[in-house]
mmCIF file of N, CA and C in Angstrom:
data_model
loop_
_atom_site.group_PDB
_atom_site.id
_atom_site.type_symbol
_atom_site.label_atom_id
_atom_site.label_comp_id
_atom_site.label_asym_id
_atom_site.label_seq_id
_atom_site.Cartn_x
_atom_site.Cartn_y
_atom_site.Cartn_z
ATOM 1 N N UNK A 1 -18.481 2.972 -0.496
ATOM 2 C CA UNK A 1 -17.901 2.319 0.654
ATOM 3 C C UNK A 1 -16.429 2.027 0.381
ATOM 4 N N UNK A 2 -15.587 2.276 1.352
ATOM 5 C CA UNK A 2 -14.148 2.086 1.212
ATOM 6 C C UNK A 2 -13.805 0.608 1.104
ATOM 7 N N UNK A 3 -12.758 0.323 0.362
ATOM 8 C CA UNK A 3 -12.310 -1.060 0.203
ATOM 9 C C UNK A 3 -11.668 -1.603 1.466
ATOM 10 N N UNK A 4 -11.012 -0.729 2.240
ATOM 11 C CA UNK A 4 -10.441 -1.130 3.525
ATOM 12 C C UNK A 4 -11.412 -0.767 4.637
ATOM 13 N N UNK A 5 -11.330 -1.494 5.731
ATOM 14 C CA UNK A 5 -12.076 -1.142 6.938
ATOM 15 C C UNK A 5 -11.053 -0.917 8.045
ATOM 16 N N UNK A 6 -11.465 -0.234 9.079
ATOM 17 C CA UNK A 6 -10.544 0.090 10.173
ATOM 18 C C UNK A 6 -9.893 -1.170 10.747
ATOM 19 N N UNK A 7 -10.598 -2.280 10.763
ATOM 20 C CA UNK A 7 -10.065 -3.525 11.301
ATOM 21 C C UNK A 7 -8.915 -4.110 10.495
ATOM 22 N N UNK A 8 -8.722 -3.645 9.260
ATOM 23 C CA UNK A 8 -7.607 -4.115 8.439
ATOM 24 C C UNK A 8 -6.268 -3.567 8.921
ATOM 25 N N UNK A 9 -6.311 -2.476 9.673
ATOM 26 C CA UNK A 9 -5.085 -1.859 10.184
ATOM 27 C C UNK A 9 -4.756 -2.524 11.515
ATOM 28 N N UNK A 10 -3.688 -3.289 11.543
ATOM 29 C CA UNK A 10 -3.320 -4.073 12.731
ATOM 30 C C UNK A 10 -2.285 -3.390 13.609
ATOM 31 N N UNK A 11 -1.632 -2.360 13.137
ATOM 32 C CA UNK A 11 -0.609 -1.671 13.918
ATOM 33 C C UNK A 11 -1.257 -1.004 15.127
ATOM 34 N N UNK A 12 -0.793 -1.341 16.317
ATOM 35 C CA UNK A 12 -1.448 -0.859 17.543
ATOM 36 C C UNK A 12 -1.305 0.640 17.755
ATOM 37 N N UNK A 13 -0.325 1.260 17.157
ATOM 38 C CA UNK A 13 -0.166 2.705 17.266
ATOM 39 C C UNK A 13 -1.109 3.437 16.319
ATOM 40 N N UNK A 14 -1.335 2.862 15.152
ATOM 41 C CA UNK A 14 -2.081 3.535 14.095
ATOM 42 C C UNK A 14 -3.568 3.190 14.101
ATOM 43 N N UNK A 15 -3.920 1.987 14.511
ATOM 44 C CA UNK A 15 -5.312 1.526 14.473
ATOM 45 C C UNK A 15 -6.286 2.452 15.200
ATOM 46 N N UNK A 16 -5.973 2.963 16.386
ATOM 47 C CA UNK A 16 -6.934 3.863 17.048
ATOM 48 C C UNK A 16 -7.210 5.134 16.249
ATOM 49 N N UNK A 17 -6.196 5.667 15.574
ATOM 50 C CA UNK A 17 -6.396 6.865 14.757
ATOM 51 C C UNK A 17 -7.347 6.573 13.604
ATOM 52 N N UNK A 18 -7.151 5.441 12.952
ATOM 53 C CA UNK A 18 -7.993 5.070 11.804
ATOM 54 C C UNK A 18 -9.420 4.792 12.263
ATOM 55 N N UNK A 19 -9.576 4.168 13.423
ATOM 56 C CA UNK A 19 -10.914 3.872 13.937
ATOM 57 C C UNK A 19 -11.699 5.151 14.217
ATOM 58 N N UNK A 20 -10.997 6.219 14.579
ATOM 59 C CA UNK A 20 -11.662 7.491 14.890
ATOM 60 C C UNK A 20 -11.682 8.456 13.718
ATOM 61 N N UNK A 21 -11.089 8.087 12.597
ATOM 62 C CA UNK A 21 -11.003 8.979 11.445
ATOM 63 C C UNK A 21 -11.197 8.166 10.168
ATOM 64 N N UNK A 22 -12.434 7.872 9.829
ATOM 65 C CA UNK A 22 -12.708 7.028 8.667
ATOM 66 C C UNK A 22 -12.469 7.755 7.341
ATOM 67 N N UNK A 23 -12.250 9.069 7.379
ATOM 68 C CA UNK A 23 -11.979 9.804 6.143
ATOM 69 C C UNK A 23 -10.716 9.301 5.458
ATOM 70 N N UNK A 24 -9.780 8.816 6.235
ATOM 71 C CA UNK A 24 -8.524 8.344 5.644
ATOM 72 C C UNK A 24 -8.757 7.106 4.782
ATOM 73 N N UNK A 25 -9.785 6.326 5.102
ATOM 74 C CA UNK A 25 -10.086 5.147 4.282
ATOM 75 C C UNK A 25 -10.650 5.570 2.922
ATOM 76 N N UNK A 26 -11.434 6.640 2.904
ATOM 77 C CA UNK A 26 -11.935 7.176 1.633
ATOM 78 C C UNK A 26 -10.773 7.761 0.820
ATOM 79 N N UNK A 27 -9.839 8.415 1.499
ATOM 80 C CA UNK A 27 -8.650 8.936 0.817
ATOM 81 C C UNK A 27 -7.839 7.793 0.220
ATOM 82 N N UNK A 28 -7.784 6.691 0.927
ATOM 83 C CA UNK A 28 -7.054 5.521 0.436
ATOM 84 C C UNK A 28 -7.689 5.003 -0.849
ATOM 85 N N UNK A 29 -9.011 4.983 -0.910
ATOM 86 C CA UNK A 29 -9.684 4.556 -2.135
ATOM 87 C C UNK A 29 -9.327 5.474 -3.306
ATOM 88 N N UNK A 30 -9.260 6.771 -3.051
ATOM 89 C CA UNK A 30 -8.878 7.711 -4.101
ATOM 90 C C UNK A 30 -7.449 7.434 -4.566
ATOM 91 N N UNK A 31 -6.561 7.156 -3.607
ATOM 92 C CA UNK A 31 -5.174 6.803 -3.949
ATOM 93 C C UNK A 31 -5.140 5.521 -4.775
ATOM 94 N N UNK A 32 -5.877 4.487 -4.336
ATOM 95 C CA UNK A 32 -5.892 3.212 -5.059
ATOM 96 C C UNK A 32 -6.422 3.388 -6.472
ATOM 97 N N UNK A 33 -7.465 4.183 -6.630
ATOM 98 C CA UNK A 33 -8.021 4.426 -7.961
ATOM 99 C C UNK A 33 -6.967 5.077 -8.859
ATOM 100 N N UNK A 34 -6.271 6.072 -8.332
ATOM 101 C CA UNK A 34 -5.218 6.738 -9.095
ATOM 102 C C UNK A 34 -4.085 5.767 -9.417
ATOM 103 N N UNK A 35 -3.735 4.921 -8.456
ATOM 104 C CA UNK A 35 -2.671 3.940 -8.657
ATOM 105 C C UNK A 35 -3.048 2.949 -9.763
ATOM 106 N N UNK A 36 -4.271 2.431 -9.711
ATOM 107 C CA UNK A 36 -4.730 1.481 -10.737
ATOM 108 C C UNK A 36 -4.731 2.149 -12.109
ATOM 109 N N UNK A 37 -5.207 3.373 -12.176
ATOM 110 C CA UNK A 37 -5.233 4.089 -13.449
ATOM 111 C C UNK A 37 -3.818 4.307 -13.990
ATOM 112 N N UNK A 38 -2.865 4.607 -13.097
ATOM 113 C CA UNK A 38 -1.492 4.831 -13.564
ATOM 114 C C UNK A 38 -0.851 3.529 -14.046
ATOM 115 N N UNK A 39 -1.174 2.412 -13.426
ATOM 116 C CA UNK A 39 -0.593 1.118 -13.816
ATOM 117 C C UNK A 39 -1.224 0.561 -15.085
ATOM 118 N N UNK A 40 -2.448 0.987 -15.398
ATOM 119 C CA UNK A 40 -3.138 0.453 -16.571
ATOM 120 C C UNK A 40 -3.291 1.506 -17.671
ATOM 121 N N UNK A 41 -2.491 2.553 -17.606
ATOM 122 C CA UNK A 41 -2.557 3.643 -18.597
ATOM 123 C C UNK A 41 -3.961 4.215 -18.720
ATOM 124 N N UNK A 42 -4.610 4.414 -17.588
ATOM 125 C CA UNK A 42 -5.939 5.015 -17.474
ATOM 126 C C UNK A 42 -7.041 4.186 -18.131
ATOM 127 N N UNK A 43 -6.745 2.925 -18.456
ATOM 128 C CA UNK A 43 -7.752 2.070 -19.073
ATOM 129 C C UNK A 43 -8.707 1.479 -18.037
ATOM 130 N N UNK A 44 -8.289 1.410 -16.781
ATOM 131 C CA UNK A 44 -9.091 0.799 -15.724
ATOM 132 C C UNK A 44 -8.988 1.638 -14.464
ATOM 133 N N UNK A 45 -9.963 1.453 -13.595
ATOM 134 C CA UNK A 45 -9.963 2.118 -12.303
ATOM 135 C C UNK A 45 -10.181 1.115 -11.195
ATOM 136 N N UNK A 46 -10.362 1.605 -9.990
ATOM 137 C CA UNK A 46 -10.535 0.736 -8.835
ATOM 138 C C UNK A 46 -11.776 -0.137 -8.964
ATOM 139 N N UNK A 47 -12.789 0.325 -9.665
ATOM 140 C CA UNK A 47 -14.009 -0.480 -9.827
ATOM 141 C C UNK A 47 -13.759 -1.731 -10.654
ATOM 142 N N UNK A 48 -12.667 -1.752 -11.426
ATOM 143 C CA UNK A 48 -12.337 -2.916 -12.246
ATOM 144 C C UNK A 48 -11.519 -3.965 -11.491
ATOM 145 N N UNK A 49 -11.090 -3.636 -10.291
ATOM 146 C CA UNK A 49 -10.293 -4.551 -9.480
ATOM 147 C C UNK A 49 -11.238 -5.450 -8.680
ATOM 148 N N UNK A 50 -10.889 -6.722 -8.616
ATOM 149 C CA UNK A 50 -11.736 -7.696 -7.919
ATOM 150 C C UNK A 50 -11.875 -7.344 -6.439
ATOM 151 N N UNK A 51 -12.988 -7.779 -5.887
ATOM 152 C CA UNK A 51 -13.209 -7.628 -4.456
ATOM 153 C C UNK A 51 -13.370 -9.000 -3.852
ATOM 154 N N UNK A 52 -12.686 -9.377 -2.814
ATOM 155 C CA UNK A 52 -11.763 -8.556 -2.031
ATOM 156 C C UNK A 52 -10.509 -8.222 -2.825
ATOM 157 N N UNK A 53 -9.821 -7.189 -2.377
ATOM 158 C CA UNK A 53 -8.613 -6.730 -3.062
ATOM 159 C C UNK A 53 -7.573 -7.843 -3.150
ATOM 160 N N UNK A 54 -6.833 -7.900 -4.254
ATOM 161 C CA UNK A 54 -5.716 -8.840 -4.326
ATOM 162 C C UNK A 54 -4.756 -8.598 -3.153
ATOM 163 N N UNK A 55 -4.094 -9.636 -2.717
ATOM 164 C CA UNK A 55 -3.267 -9.605 -1.513
ATOM 165 C C UNK A 55 -2.271 -8.446 -1.499
ATOM 166 N N UNK A 56 -1.492 -8.297 -2.568
ATOM 167 C CA UNK A 56 -0.479 -7.235 -2.604
ATOM 168 C C UNK A 56 -1.116 -5.853 -2.630
ATOM 169 N N UNK A 57 -2.239 -5.709 -3.319
ATOM 170 C CA UNK A 57 -2.891 -4.402 -3.374
ATOM 171 C C UNK A 57 -3.461 -4.036 -2.008
ATOM 172 N N UNK A 58 -4.000 -5.014 -1.299
ATOM 173 C CA UNK A 58 -4.491 -4.741 0.052
ATOM 174 C C UNK A 58 -3.327 -4.378 0.964
ATOM 175 N N UNK A 59 -2.207 -5.082 0.821
ATOM 176 C CA UNK A 59 -1.012 -4.742 1.597
ATOM 177 C C UNK A 59 -0.538 -3.327 1.305
ATOM 178 N N UNK A 60 -0.603 -2.924 0.030
ATOM 179 C CA UNK A 60 -0.238 -1.562 -0.350
ATOM 180 C C UNK A 60 -1.184 -0.556 0.292
ATOM 181 N N UNK A 61 -2.474 -0.856 0.273
ATOM 182 C CA UNK A 61 -3.457 0.052 0.856
ATOM 183 C C UNK A 61 -3.226 0.225 2.356
ATOM 184 N N UNK A 62 -2.966 -0.869 3.040
ATOM 185 C CA UNK A 62 -2.705 -0.810 4.488
ATOM 186 C C UNK A 62 -1.434 -0.002 4.756
ATOM 187 N N UNK A 63 -0.381 -0.268 3.996
ATOM 188 C CA UNK A 63 0.879 0.462 4.175
ATOM 189 C C UNK A 63 0.695 1.943 3.878
ATOM 190 N N UNK A 64 -0.108 2.267 2.864
ATOM 191 C CA UNK A 64 -0.352 3.666 2.512
ATOM 192 C C UNK A 64 -1.075 4.381 3.651
ATOM 193 N N UNK A 65 -2.105 3.747 4.209
ATOM 194 C CA UNK A 65 -2.830 4.354 5.333
ATOM 195 C C UNK A 65 -1.877 4.570 6.505
ATOM 196 N N UNK A 66 -1.081 3.570 6.816
ATOM 197 C CA UNK A 66 -0.135 3.691 7.929
ATOM 198 C C UNK A 66 0.869 4.807 7.673
ATOM 199 N N UNK A 67 1.353 4.899 6.449
ATOM 200 C CA UNK A 67 2.302 5.968 6.100
ATOM 201 C C UNK A 67 1.663 7.342 6.258
ATOM 202 N N UNK A 68 0.422 7.466 5.788
ATOM 203 C CA UNK A 68 -0.260 8.753 5.892
ATOM 204 C C UNK A 68 -0.502 9.151 7.341
ATOM 205 N N UNK A 69 -0.915 8.207 8.159
ATOM 206 C CA UNK A 69 -1.136 8.509 9.581
ATOM 207 C C UNK A 69 0.175 8.926 10.229
ATOM 208 N N UNK A 70 1.239 8.193 9.966
ATOM 209 C CA UNK A 70 2.539 8.537 10.548
ATOM 210 C C UNK A 70 3.008 9.908 10.073
ATOM 211 N N UNK A 71 2.767 10.218 8.817
ATOM 212 C CA UNK A 71 3.145 11.526 8.292
ATOM 213 C C UNK A 71 2.390 12.657 8.968
ATOM 214 N N UNK A 72 1.128 12.427 9.247
ATOM 215 C CA UNK A 72 0.304 13.450 9.899
ATOM 216 C C UNK A 72 0.624 13.597 11.379
ATOM 217 N N UNK A 73 1.035 12.501 11.998
ATOM 218 C CA UNK A 73 1.265 12.515 13.441
ATOM 219 C C UNK A 73 2.740 12.667 13.822
ATOM 220 N N UNK A 74 3.635 12.618 12.854
ATOM 221 C CA UNK A 74 5.067 12.718 13.156
ATOM 222 C C UNK A 74 5.352 14.004 13.926
ATOM 223 N N UNK A 75 6.115 13.856 14.970
ATOM 224 C CA UNK A 75 6.472 15.005 15.781
ATOM 225 C C UNK A 75 5.521 15.279 16.927
ATOM 226 N N UNK A 76 4.426 14.540 16.988
ATOM 227 C CA UNK A 76 3.445 14.784 18.054
ATOM 228 C C UNK A 76 3.650 13.891 19.255
ATOM 229 N N UNK A 77 4.414 12.823 19.091
ATOM 230 C CA UNK A 77 4.659 11.905 20.205
ATOM 231 C C UNK A 77 6.093 12.093 20.664
ATOM 232 N N UNK A 78 6.281 12.852 21.704
ATOM 233 C CA UNK A 78 7.608 13.254 22.135
ATOM 234 C C UNK A 78 8.453 12.157 22.723
ATOM 235 N N UNK A 79 7.869 11.083 23.190
ATOM 236 C CA UNK A 79 8.653 10.037 23.841
ATOM 237 C C UNK A 79 9.429 9.245 22.804
ATOM 238 N N UNK A 80 10.739 9.304 22.901
ATOM 239 C CA UNK A 80 11.603 8.564 21.978
ATOM 240 C C UNK A 80 11.971 7.220 22.580
ATOM 241 N N UNK A 81 12.173 6.240 21.729
ATOM 242 C CA UNK A 81 12.644 4.937 22.184
ATOM 243 C C UNK A 81 14.117 5.048 22.541
ATOM 244 N N UNK A 82 14.607 4.097 23.316
ATOM 245 C CA UNK A 82 16.029 4.070 23.631
ATOM 246 C C UNK A 82 16.831 3.940 22.350
ATOM 247 N N UNK A 83 17.888 4.691 22.247
ATOM 248 C CA UNK A 83 18.764 4.608 21.086
ATOM 249 C C UNK A 83 18.347 5.513 19.937
ATOM 250 N N UNK A 84 17.229 6.200 20.051
ATOM 251 C CA UNK A 84 16.796 7.102 18.997
ATOM 252 C C UNK A 84 17.276 8.511 19.292
ATOM 253 N N UNK A 85 17.256 9.321 18.275
ATOM 254 C CA UNK A 85 17.606 10.725 18.460
ATOM 255 C C UNK A 85 16.571 11.385 19.358
ATOM 256 N N UNK A 86 16.965 12.418 20.045
ATOM 257 C CA UNK A 86 16.067 13.100 20.972
ATOM 258 C C UNK A 86 14.892 13.752 20.254
ATOM 259 N N UNK A 87 15.093 14.203 19.010
ATOM 260 C CA UNK A 87 14.003 14.864 18.297
ATOM 261 C C UNK A 87 13.172 13.890 17.458
ATOM 262 N N UNK A 88 13.431 12.606 17.612
ATOM 263 C CA UNK A 88 12.702 11.578 16.873
ATOM 264 C C UNK A 88 11.564 11.038 17.731
ATOM 265 N N UNK A 89 10.505 10.611 17.107
ATOM 266 C CA UNK A 89 9.408 10.003 17.856
ATOM 267 C C UNK A 89 8.964 8.720 17.166
ATOM 268 N N UNK A 90 8.035 8.010 17.773
ATOM 269 C CA UNK A 90 7.625 6.709 17.246
ATOM 270 C C UNK A 90 6.940 6.824 15.887
ATOM 271 N N UNK A 91 6.197 7.908 15.641
ATOM 272 C CA UNK A 91 5.564 8.081 14.335
ATOM 273 C C UNK A 91 6.612 8.326 13.249
ATOM 274 N N UNK A 92 7.610 9.132 13.558
ATOM 275 C CA UNK A 92 8.668 9.407 12.578
ATOM 276 C C UNK A 92 9.434 8.143 12.221
ATOM 277 N N UNK A 93 9.684 7.323 13.215
ATOM 278 C CA UNK A 93 10.389 6.070 12.979
ATOM 279 C C UNK A 93 9.574 5.154 12.072
ATOM 280 N N UNK A 94 8.289 5.038 12.354
ATOM 281 C CA UNK A 94 7.430 4.181 11.530
ATOM 282 C C UNK A 94 7.190 4.774 10.152
ATOM 283 N N UNK A 95 7.246 6.099 10.040
ATOM 284 C CA UNK A 95 7.054 6.758 8.750
ATOM 285 C C UNK A 95 8.086 6.269 7.743
ATOM 286 N N UNK A 96 9.324 6.170 8.152
ATOM 287 C CA UNK A 96 10.380 5.697 7.243
ATOM 288 C C UNK A 96 10.112 4.262 6.803
ATOM 289 N N UNK A 97 9.707 3.409 7.734
ATOM 290 C CA UNK A 97 9.417 2.009 7.408
ATOM 291 C C UNK A 97 8.253 1.907 6.420
ATOM 292 N N UNK A 98 7.153 2.589 6.703
ATOM 293 C CA UNK A 98 5.979 2.484 5.837
ATOM 294 C C UNK A 98 6.216 3.145 4.481
ATOM 295 N N UNK A 99 7.036 4.186 4.432
ATOM 296 C CA UNK A 99 7.371 4.810 3.145
ATOM 297 C C UNK A 99 8.116 3.831 2.250
ATOM 298 N N UNK A 100 9.082 3.103 2.829
ATOM 299 C CA UNK A 100 9.803 2.089 2.049
ATOM 300 C C UNK A 100 8.869 0.973 1.603
ATOM 301 N N UNK A 101 7.966 0.558 2.490
ATOM 302 C CA UNK A 101 7.040 -0.519 2.170
ATOM 303 C C UNK A 101 6.115 -0.119 1.017
ATOM 304 N N UNK A 102 5.594 1.096 1.053
ATOM 305 C CA UNK A 102 4.731 1.579 -0.029
ATOM 306 C C UNK A 102 5.506 1.591 -1.344
ATOM 307 N N UNK A 103 6.718 2.124 -1.316
ATOM 308 C CA UNK A 103 7.530 2.188 -2.534
ATOM 309 C C UNK A 103 7.790 0.791 -3.098
ATOM 310 N N UNK A 104 8.157 -0.144 -2.225
ATOM 311 C CA UNK A 104 8.452 -1.502 -2.676
ATOM 312 C C UNK A 104 7.216 -2.195 -3.251
ATOM 313 N N UNK A 105 6.078 -2.039 -2.590
ATOM 314 C CA UNK A 105 4.857 -2.687 -3.087
ATOM 315 C C UNK A 105 4.377 -2.050 -4.387
ATOM 316 N N UNK A 106 4.500 -0.749 -4.519
ATOM 317 C CA UNK A 106 4.106 -0.095 -5.769
ATOM 318 C C UNK A 106 4.896 -0.645 -6.944
ATOM 319 N N UNK A 107 6.177 -0.945 -6.722
ATOM 320 C CA UNK A 107 7.021 -1.479 -7.792
ATOM 321 C C UNK A 107 6.656 -2.916 -8.151
ATOM 322 N N UNK A 108 6.151 -3.686 -7.185
ATOM 323 C CA UNK A 108 5.851 -5.099 -7.418
ATOM 324 C C UNK A 108 4.515 -5.335 -8.106
ATOM 325 N N UNK A 109 3.602 -4.410 -7.991
ATOM 326 C CA UNK A 109 2.244 -4.631 -8.496
ATOM 327 C C UNK A 109 2.182 -4.314 -9.982
ATOM 328 N N UNK A 110 1.682 -5.287 -10.734
ATOM 329 C CA UNK A 110 1.547 -5.167 -12.183
ATOM 330 C C UNK A 110 0.067 -5.104 -12.557
ATOM 331 N N UNK A 111 -0.244 -4.737 -13.790
ATOM 332 C CA UNK A 111 -1.642 -4.773 -14.216
ATOM 333 C C UNK A 111 -2.268 -6.161 -14.056
ATOM 334 N N UNK A 112 -1.471 -7.203 -14.239
ATOM 335 C CA UNK A 112 -1.973 -8.562 -14.061
ATOM 336 C C UNK A 112 -2.408 -8.825 -12.631
ATOM 337 N N UNK A 113 -1.654 -8.310 -11.681
ATOM 338 C CA UNK A 113 -2.025 -8.453 -10.269
ATOM 339 C C UNK A 113 -3.320 -7.681 -9.996
ATOM 340 N N UNK A 114 -3.425 -6.488 -10.544
ATOM 341 C CA UNK A 114 -4.591 -5.642 -10.299
ATOM 342 C C UNK A 114 -5.869 -6.221 -10.893
ATOM 343 N N UNK A 115 -5.763 -6.705 -12.115
ATOM 344 C CA UNK A 115 -6.955 -7.123 -12.847
ATOM 345 C C UNK A 115 -7.170 -8.624 -12.862
ATOM 346 N N UNK A 116 -6.190 -9.374 -12.358
ATOM 347 C CA UNK A 116 -6.332 -10.825 -12.303
ATOM 348 C C UNK A 116 -6.203 -11.502 -13.642
ATOM 349 N N UNK A 117 -5.500 -10.853 -14.563
ATOM 350 C CA UNK A 117 -5.301 -11.432 -15.884
ATOM 351 C C UNK A 117 -3.818 -11.428 -16.201
ATOM 352 N N UNK A 118 -3.424 -12.348 -17.030
ATOM 353 C CA UNK A 118 -2.043 -12.393 -17.467
ATOM 354 C C UNK A 118 -1.840 -11.350 -18.552
ATOM 355 N N UNK A 119 -0.802 -10.558 -18.402
ATOM 356 C CA UNK A 119 -0.529 -9.535 -19.408
ATOM 357 C C UNK A 119 0.637 -9.919 -20.314
ATOM 358 N N UNK A 120 1.165 -11.126 -20.113
ATOM 359 C CA UNK A 120 2.266 -11.557 -20.968
ATOM 360 C C UNK A 120 1.729 -12.489 -22.046
ATOM 361 N N UNK A 121 2.486 -12.600 -23.113
ATOM 362 C CA UNK A 121 2.088 -13.508 -24.179
ATOM 363 C C UNK A 121 3.334 -14.071 -24.830
ATOM 364 N N UNK A 122 3.177 -15.198 -25.457
ATOM 365 C CA UNK A 122 4.298 -15.851 -26.114
ATOM 366 C C UNK A 122 4.340 -15.380 -27.557
ATOM 367 N N UNK A 123 5.488 -14.898 -27.986
ATOM 368 C CA UNK A 123 5.648 -14.425 -29.358
ATOM 369 C C UNK A 123 6.120 -15.579 -30.238
ATOM 370 N N UNK A 124 6.997 -16.361 -29.739
ATOM 371 C CA UNK A 124 7.552 -17.482 -30.493
ATOM 372 C C UNK A 124 8.192 -18.443 -29.510
ATOM 373 N N UNK A 125 8.606 -19.567 -29.990
ATOM 374 C CA UNK A 125 9.259 -20.518 -29.099
ATOM 375 C C UNK A 125 10.403 -21.188 -29.848
ATOM 376 N N UNK A 126 11.347 -21.628 -29.068
ATOM 377 C CA UNK A 126 12.507 -22.341 -29.620
ATOM 378 C C UNK A 126 12.602 -23.669 -28.916
ATOM 379 N N UNK A 127 12.715 -24.738 -29.681
ATOM 380 C CA UNK A 127 12.823 -26.049 -29.093
ATOM 381 C C UNK A 127 14.297 -26.368 -28.900
ATOM 382 N N UNK A 128 14.636 -26.745 -27.665
ATOM 383 C CA UNK A 128 16.023 -27.092 -27.344
ATOM 384 C C UNK A 128 16.139 -28.595 -27.205
ATOM 385 N N UNK A 129 17.223 -29.143 -27.756
ATOM 386 C CA UNK A 129 17.468 -30.581 -27.681
ATOM 387 C C UNK A 129 18.839 -30.812 -27.082
ATOM 388 N N UNK A 130 18.943 -31.879 -26.333
ATOM 389 C CA UNK A 130 20.246 -32.266 -25.780
ATOM 390 C C UNK A 130 20.900 -33.267 -26.708
ATOM 391 N N UNK A 131 22.194 -33.237 -26.661
ATOM 392 C CA UNK A 131 22.859 -34.298 -27.391
ATOM 393 C C UNK A 131 23.787 -33.924 -28.420
#
């Protein structure tokens, strides 16, 4: 069973596509598993991540699904918003936003966020005094 459900996608343009195509949620799980393995040097997988997903990881999963849908649908919605290029469409516009969001969230997530454990440790300490 996928970690995300169609109801997790709140974007009104993308939600109907996800509701009618649940395969993308399974693809998202495969992506998340690969992401967790890359962040933990293949020591852990998606099964080692707590359920429900940590907040940032769920945000990454939602952004990834939205990015994938926009990538697949880009160019299919001919109606451009005011001020956009004539060859641009709403999926292409959102694709850029979700691509940046995925990149930013991937950089923020650490093994500690994924596994719920602190990965830092104190090596030594220095006592500071005033005066």
